[in-house]
Amino acid sequence: MNLKFSDRTSIEQVEEGLELAPKFDCNGLIPVVTTDANTGEVLMQGYMNQDALARTIETGEAHYYSRSRQQLWHKGQSSGLVQKVKQLLIDDDQDCIWMRVEVAGSGASCHVGYRSCFYRSIPVGKDVISSENHIRLTFTETEKTFDPKTVYGDAPNPTKL
């Protein structure tokens, strides 16, 4: 299948119409917030290019564009933690996607081994600065659902400094 997205011709068409006319940024990407379809928990935030969005629609499995690796990425291809799309939504001006998924295997979506990529919280309020003038994060997940070294082996870590 060779999916084509509609051209963006008017505000009314984009905001009220029935045509999928996504707005990709200057790098050809659109942000995607991915949540657990059952609990609503935020699992990750990523990006799709046109090919990733088309493949996600065609296969019903999450595909992203990896900015660090500069390539299309089928989530779970190497780990087995495939994200099965249960609902794919687009916002009012069609420049952001919300994907509700069920995750295979341990249910994890984070390459670090935690269930969610959002496994630390940032303190807020006037007394949050430590004695070293650094903000200290708090872990919200205390156990990993898998060992990244076992799952990914010697594959390069996608996190860039």
Short mmCIF file of C-alpha atoms in Angstrom, two decimals:
data_model
loop_
_atom_site.label_atom_id
_atom_site.label_comp_id
_atom_site.label_asym_id
_atom_site.label_seq_id
_atom_site.Cartn_x
_atom_site.Cartn_y
_atom_site.Cartn_z
CA MET A 1 0.00 0.00 0.00
CA ASN A 2 1.29 3.47 -0.81
CA LEU A 3 -0.49 5.91 1.50
CA LYS A 4 -0.68 9.56 0.57
CA PHE A 5 -1.56 12.32 2.96
CA SER A 6 -3.77 15.21 1.88
CA ASP A 7 -2.31 18.63 1.15
CA ARG A 8 -3.15 21.29 3.70
CA THR A 9 -5.43 23.65 1.79
CA SER A 10 -7.37 25.59 4.44
CA ILE A 11 -7.73 26.00 8.18
CA GLU A 12 -11.27 24.63 7.96
CA GLN A 13 -10.04 21.53 6.09
CA VAL A 14 -7.27 20.91 8.65
CA GLU A 15 -9.33 21.62 11.79
CA GLU A 16 -12.80 20.38 10.81
CA GLY A 17 -12.31 18.20 7.75
CA LEU A 18 -12.11 14.44 7.35
CA GLU A 19 -8.79 14.37 5.46
CA LEU A 20 -5.55 13.39 7.16
CA ALA A 21 -3.23 16.30 6.36
CA PRO A 22 -0.44 16.08 8.96
CA LYS A 23 1.95 18.97 9.42
CA PHE A 24 5.52 17.75 9.61
CA ASP A 25 8.15 20.19 10.93
CA CYS A 26 11.10 21.58 8.97
CA ASN A 27 12.93 18.28 9.56
CA GLY A 28 10.01 16.28 8.19
CA LEU A 29 8.93 15.06 11.65
CA ILE A 30 5.76 15.11 13.74
CA PRO A 31 5.81 14.48 17.53
CA VAL A 32 4.03 11.41 18.90
CA VAL A 33 2.92 10.87 22.49
CA THR A 34 2.47 7.17 23.20
CA THR A 35 0.33 5.96 26.10
CA ASP A 36 -0.82 2.60 27.43
CA ALA A 37 -4.25 1.91 25.92
CA ASN A 38 -5.55 0.38 29.15
CA THR A 39 -4.11 2.59 31.89
CA GLY A 40 -3.47 5.89 30.10
CA GLU A 41 0.11 5.94 31.43
CA VAL A 42 2.51 7.91 29.24
CA LEU A 43 5.04 5.41 27.90
CA MET A 44 7.14 7.55 25.60
CA GLN A 45 7.36 10.52 23.29
CA GLY A 46 8.90 10.11 19.88
CA TYR A 47 8.72 11.35 16.31
CA MET A 48 7.42 10.04 13.01
CA ASN A 49 8.31 11.02 9.50
CA GLN A 50 5.86 10.39 6.63
CA ASP A 51 7.12 6.85 6.13
CA ALA A 52 6.83 5.96 9.84
CA LEU A 53 3.28 7.32 10.01
CA ALA A 54 2.28 5.46 6.85
CA ARG A 55 3.79 2.18 8.10
CA THR A 56 2.09 2.59 11.47
CA ILE A 57 -1.26 3.06 9.73
CA GLU A 58 -0.64 0.16 7.34
CA THR A 59 0.64 -2.39 9.89
CA GLY A 60 -1.14 -1.41 13.12
CA GLU A 61 2.23 -1.50 14.88
CA ALA A 62 4.20 1.55 16.02
CA HIS A 63 6.94 2.85 13.76
CA TYR A 64 8.97 5.93 14.62
CA TYR A 65 11.79 7.94 13.14
CA SER A 66 14.91 7.79 15.32
CA ARG A 67 16.56 11.21 15.35
CA SER A 68 19.71 9.82 16.98
CA ARG A 69 20.11 6.99 14.46
CA GLN A 70 18.61 8.96 11.55
CA GLN A 71 16.47 6.02 10.43
CA LEU A 72 13.04 4.45 10.51
CA TRP A 73 12.46 2.37 13.65
CA HIS A 74 9.88 -0.38 14.14
CA LYS A 75 9.34 -0.31 17.91
CA GLY A 76 10.09 -3.71 19.38
CA GLN A 77 11.79 -5.14 16.30
CA SER A 78 14.94 -6.02 18.23
CA SER A 79 13.51 -6.24 21.78
CA GLY A 80 10.22 -8.01 21.05
CA LEU A 81 8.37 -5.21 22.89
CA VAL A 82 6.20 -4.39 19.87
CA GLN A 83 3.61 -1.67 20.35
CA LYS A 84 0.23 -2.73 18.90
CA VAL A 85 -1.79 0.37 18.03
CA LYS A 86 -5.24 0.42 19.59
CA GLN A 87 -6.06 4.02 18.69
CA LEU A 88 -4.28 6.68 16.66
CA LEU A 89 -5.41 10.27 17.19
CA ILE A 90 -4.28 13.57 15.71
CA ASP A 91 -4.68 16.99 17.33
CA ASP A 92 -6.78 19.89 16.07
CA ASP A 93 -4.18 21.42 13.75
CA GLN A 94 -2.75 18.02 12.81
CA ASP A 95 0.79 18.67 14.05
CA CYS A 96 0.91 16.15 16.91
CA ILE A 97 -0.13 12.51 17.24
CA TRP A 98 -1.39 10.60 20.26
CA MET A 99 -0.98 6.85 19.97
CA ARG A 100 -2.67 4.46 22.41
CA VAL A 101 -0.94 1.07 22.40
CA GLU A 102 -0.66 -2.33 24.00
CA VAL A 103 2.93 -3.47 24.43
CA ALA A 104 4.03 -7.07 23.91
CA GLY A 105 6.30 -8.98 26.29
CA SER A 106 6.99 -7.30 29.63
CA GLY A 107 5.01 -4.25 28.57
CA ALA A 108 8.05 -1.98 28.71
CA SER A 109 8.60 0.81 26.20
CA CYS A 110 11.88 2.27 27.47
CA HIS A 111 15.26 1.12 26.12
CA VAL A 112 16.69 1.63 29.63
CA GLY A 113 14.51 -1.24 30.88
CA TYR A 114 11.73 0.62 32.66
CA ARG A 115 8.08 0.32 31.64
CA SER A 116 7.79 4.01 30.73
CA CYS A 117 10.44 6.40 29.45
CA PHE A 118 9.09 8.80 32.08
CA TYR A 119 10.52 6.99 35.11
CA ARG A 120 11.76 10.02 37.07
CA SER A 121 9.94 13.04 38.45
CA ILE A 122 11.16 16.62 38.71
CA PRO A 123 10.44 18.31 42.04
CA VAL A 124 8.54 21.59 41.94
CA GLY A 125 8.21 24.39 44.44
CA LYS A 126 10.54 26.76 46.23
CA ASP A 127 12.61 24.18 48.13
CA VAL A 128 13.67 21.95 45.24
CA ILE A 129 17.29 23.02 44.80
CA SER A 130 19.88 20.82 46.50
CA SER A 131 22.88 22.13 48.41
CA GLU A 132 24.93 21.85 45.20
CA ASN A 133 22.37 24.02 43.35
CA HIS A 134 21.29 21.06 41.24
CA ILE A 135 17.78 19.79 40.84
CA ARG A 136 17.55 16.21 42.10
CA LEU A 137 15.25 13.83 40.30
CA THR A 138 13.17 11.17 42.05
CA PHE A 139 12.62 7.71 40.55
CA THR A 140 8.94 6.86 40.07
CA GLU A 141 9.75 3.34 38.86
CA THR A 142 12.06 1.33 41.09
CA GLU A 143 12.48 -1.86 39.09
CA LYS A 144 13.29 -2.48 35.46
CA THR A 145 11.06 -4.89 33.56
CA PHE A 146 13.99 -6.22 31.52
CA ASP A 147 17.78 -6.07 31.38
CA PRO A 148 18.84 -3.89 28.43
CA LYS A 149 22.22 -5.67 28.08
CA THR A 150 20.45 -9.02 27.69
CA VAL A 151 17.89 -7.66 25.20
CA TYR A 152 20.09 -5.35 23.11
CA GLY A 153 23.52 -6.89 23.58
CA ASP A 154 26.25 -4.73 22.08
CA ALA A 155 23.87 -2.54 20.04
CA PRO A 156 24.82 1.14 20.40
CA ASN A 157 22.79 3.10 22.94
CA PRO A 158 20.53 5.60 21.12
CA THR A 159 21.01 8.27 23.80
CA LYS A 160 23.38 11.01 22.62
CA LEU A 161 25.18 13.45 24.91
#
